[in-house]
Amino acid sequence: MSKGKLSKEERALLDAVEAGEFESVLTESRKKELEAIASNTFKKDKRINIRISNRDLTAIQSRASEEGIPYQTFVSSIIHKYISGSLQDLTANKQMQPTQKTRD
């Protein structure tokens, strides 16, 4: 495991974990419960169809290619991030500034 950019406290904790100084208190029933929750989190069991402009689709495909993932996965990630609050519309927060033309 990489130890770069860790504080002294984090480094000490990581060293202790890697040395086996900690013992898990996770019960088998709690482990199964957490596995089920994780499995349901990543289950993709619904399909949607949307219509978007060719320009937007091309841009999405380009960005997905830059990320090295399929564009459908990229779109799904954008939607998930938005509804979970980790992706925000920056343009919605900007105040509209009136444009004024000045004469010389």
PDB file of C-alpha atoms in Angstrom:
ATOM      1  CA  MET A   1       0.000   0.000   0.000  1.00  0.00           C
ATOM      2  CA  SER A   2       1.285   3.458  -0.839  1.00  0.00           C
ATOM      3  CA  LYS A   3       2.271   5.509   2.201  1.00  0.00           C
ATOM      4  CA  GLY A   4       2.666   8.836   0.399  1.00  0.00           C
ATOM      5  CA  LYS A   5       1.136  11.996   1.853  1.00  0.00           C
ATOM      6  CA  LEU A   6       0.028  10.510   5.166  1.00  0.00           C
ATOM      7  CA  SER A   7       0.196  12.374   8.446  1.00  0.00           C
ATOM      8  CA  LYS A   8       2.283  10.887  11.271  1.00  0.00           C
ATOM      9  CA  GLU A   9      -0.890   9.630  12.941  1.00  0.00           C
ATOM     10  CA  GLU A  10      -2.177   8.070   9.715  1.00  0.00           C
ATOM     11  CA  ARG A  11       1.198   6.452   9.044  1.00  0.00           C
ATOM     12  CA  ALA A  12       1.307   4.978  12.561  1.00  0.00           C
ATOM     13  CA  LEU A  13      -2.219   3.619  12.177  1.00  0.00           C
ATOM     14  CA  LEU A  14      -1.453   2.126   8.757  1.00  0.00           C
ATOM     15  CA  ASP A  15       1.726   0.509  10.068  1.00  0.00           C
ATOM     16  CA  ALA A  16      -0.199  -0.989  12.992  1.00  0.00           C
ATOM     17  CA  VAL A  17      -2.917  -2.370  10.710  1.00  0.00           C
ATOM     18  CA  GLU A  18      -0.370  -3.855   8.308  1.00  0.00           C
ATOM     19  CA  ALA A  19       1.510  -5.412  11.254  1.00  0.00           C
ATOM     20  CA  GLY A  20      -1.674  -7.186  12.357  1.00  0.00           C
ATOM     21  CA  GLU A  21      -2.053  -5.269  15.603  1.00  0.00           C
ATOM     22  CA  PHE A  22      -5.800  -4.806  15.070  1.00  0.00           C
ATOM     23  CA  GLU A  23      -8.458  -7.507  15.127  1.00  0.00           C
ATOM     24  CA  SER A  24     -11.776  -7.183  13.319  1.00  0.00           C
ATOM     25  CA  VAL A  25     -14.935  -7.080  15.425  1.00  0.00           C
ATOM     26  CA  LEU A  26     -17.116  -7.622  12.353  1.00  0.00           C
ATOM     27  CA  THR A  27     -19.595 -10.436  12.978  1.00  0.00           C
ATOM     28  CA  GLU A  28     -20.557 -12.841  10.218  1.00  0.00           C
ATOM     29  CA  SER A  29     -24.181 -11.629  10.255  1.00  0.00           C
ATOM     30  CA  ARG A  30     -23.105  -7.971  10.002  1.00  0.00           C
ATOM     31  CA  LYS A  31     -20.724  -8.878   7.180  1.00  0.00           C
ATOM     32  CA  LYS A  32     -23.565 -10.546   5.221  1.00  0.00           C
ATOM     33  CA  GLU A  33     -25.800  -7.523   5.861  1.00  0.00           C
ATOM     34  CA  LEU A  34     -23.153  -5.114   4.568  1.00  0.00           C
ATOM     35  CA  GLU A  35     -22.488  -7.323   1.521  1.00  0.00           C
ATOM     36  CA  ALA A  36     -26.209  -7.289   0.659  1.00  0.00           C
ATOM     37  CA  ILE A  37     -26.348  -3.509   0.999  1.00  0.00           C
ATOM     38  CA  ALA A  38     -23.272  -3.101  -1.197  1.00  0.00           C
ATOM     39  CA  SER A  39     -24.669  -5.488  -3.777  1.00  0.00           C
ATOM     40  CA  ASN A  40     -27.962  -3.580  -3.970  1.00  0.00           C
ATOM     41  CA  THR A  41     -26.101  -0.301  -4.259  1.00  0.00           C
ATOM     42  CA  PHE A  42     -24.404  -1.366  -7.451  1.00  0.00           C
ATOM     43  CA  LYS A  43     -27.290  -3.334  -8.947  1.00  0.00           C
ATOM     44  CA  LYS A  44     -28.365  -1.837 -12.234  1.00  0.00           C
ATOM     45  CA  ASP A  45     -31.761  -3.328 -12.845  1.00  0.00           C
ATOM     46  CA  LYS A  46     -33.582  -0.462 -14.554  1.00  0.00           C
ATOM     47  CA  ARG A  47     -33.218   0.851 -18.073  1.00  0.00           C
ATOM     48  CA  ILE A  48     -34.016   4.346 -19.336  1.00  0.00           C
ATOM     49  CA  ASN A  49     -34.183   5.843 -22.799  1.00  0.00           C
ATOM     50  CA  ILE A  50     -33.501   9.508 -23.423  1.00  0.00           C
ATOM     51  CA  ARG A  51     -33.180  11.694 -26.458  1.00  0.00           C
ATOM     52  CA  ILE A  52     -30.281  14.127 -26.564  1.00  0.00           C
ATOM     53  CA  SER A  53     -28.668  16.198 -29.252  1.00  0.00           C
ATOM     54  CA  ASN A  54     -25.937  14.711 -31.388  1.00  0.00           C
ATOM     55  CA  ARG A  55     -23.591  17.427 -30.112  1.00  0.00           C
ATOM     56  CA  ASP A  56     -24.202  16.457 -26.475  1.00  0.00           C
ATOM     57  CA  LEU A  57     -23.809  12.748 -27.209  1.00  0.00           C
ATOM     58  CA  THR A  58     -20.530  13.366 -29.008  1.00  0.00           C
ATOM     59  CA  ALA A  59     -19.280  15.444 -26.059  1.00  0.00           C
ATOM     60  CA  ILE A  60     -20.320  12.733 -23.585  1.00  0.00           C
ATOM     61  CA  GLN A  61     -18.620  10.040 -25.636  1.00  0.00           C
ATOM     62  CA  SER A  62     -15.469  12.145 -25.848  1.00  0.00           C
ATOM     63  CA  ARG A  63     -15.341  12.759 -22.100  1.00  0.00           C
ATOM     64  CA  ALA A  64     -16.048   9.086 -21.380  1.00  0.00           C
ATOM     65  CA  SER A  65     -13.227   8.118 -23.714  1.00  0.00           C
ATOM     66  CA  GLU A  66     -10.889  10.459 -21.816  1.00  0.00           C
ATOM     67  CA  GLU A  67     -11.925   8.708 -18.589  1.00  0.00           C
ATOM     68  CA  GLY A  68     -11.437   5.301 -20.202  1.00  0.00           C
ATOM     69  CA  ILE A  69     -14.997   4.096 -19.575  1.00  0.00           C
ATOM     70  CA  PRO A  70     -18.026   3.364 -21.771  1.00  0.00           C
ATOM     71  CA  TYR A  71     -20.225   6.419 -22.296  1.00  0.00           C
ATOM     72  CA  GLN A  72     -23.286   4.693 -20.765  1.00  0.00           C
ATOM     73  CA  THR A  73     -21.285   4.131 -17.572  1.00  0.00           C
ATOM     74  CA  PHE A  74     -20.181   7.766 -17.677  1.00  0.00           C
ATOM     75  CA  VAL A  75     -23.800   8.977 -17.972  1.00  0.00           C
ATOM     76  CA  SER A  76     -24.865   6.677 -15.120  1.00  0.00           C
ATOM     77  CA  SER A  77     -22.017   8.049 -12.996  1.00  0.00           C
ATOM     78  CA  ILE A  78     -23.048  11.645 -13.693  1.00  0.00           C
ATOM     79  CA  ILE A  79     -26.649  10.901 -12.689  1.00  0.00           C
ATOM     80  CA  HIS A  80     -25.556   9.084  -9.514  1.00  0.00           C
ATOM     81  CA  LYS A  81     -23.194  11.880  -8.496  1.00  0.00           C
ATOM     82  CA  TYR A  82     -25.871  14.513  -9.093  1.00  0.00           C
ATOM     83  CA  ILE A  83     -28.586  12.809  -7.054  1.00  0.00           C
ATOM     84  CA  SER A  84     -26.162  11.967  -4.239  1.00  0.00           C
ATOM     85  CA  GLY A  85     -25.103  15.620  -4.007  1.00  0.00           C
ATOM     86  CA  SER A  86     -21.484  15.239  -5.074  1.00  0.00           C
ATOM     87  CA  LEU A  87     -22.088  16.815  -8.493  1.00  0.00           C
ATOM     88  CA  GLN A  88     -23.582  20.274  -8.547  1.00  0.00           C
ATOM     89  CA  ASP A  89     -24.713  22.593 -11.303  1.00  0.00           C
ATOM     90  CA  LEU A  90     -22.293  25.490 -11.058  1.00  0.00           C
ATOM     91  CA  THR A  91     -24.334  27.633 -13.429  1.00  0.00           C
ATOM     92  CA  ALA A  92     -27.364  27.409 -11.140  1.00  0.00           C
ATOM     93  CA  ASN A  93     -25.403  29.093  -8.346  1.00  0.00           C
ATOM     94  CA  LYS A  94     -24.079  31.987 -10.392  1.00  0.00           C
ATOM     95  CA  GLN A  95     -25.880  35.271 -10.059  1.00  0.00           C
ATOM     96  CA  MET A  96     -26.969  36.750 -13.311  1.00  0.00           C
ATOM     97  CA  GLN A  97     -24.948  39.870 -13.945  1.00  0.00           C
ATOM     98  CA  PRO A  98     -26.624  42.437 -16.183  1.00  0.00           C
ATOM     99  CA  THR A  99     -24.523  43.369 -19.152  1.00  0.00           C
ATOM    100  CA  GLN A 100     -24.159  47.042 -19.764  1.00  0.00           C
ATOM    101  CA  LYS A 101     -22.788  48.628 -22.859  1.00  0.00           C
ATOM    102  CA  THR A 102     -20.866  51.812 -22.410  1.00  0.00           C
ATOM    103  CA  ARG A 103     -20.411  54.453 -25.032  1.00  0.00           C
ATOM    104  CA  ASP A 104     -17.048  56.094 -25.604  1.00  0.00           C
TER     105      ASP A 104
END
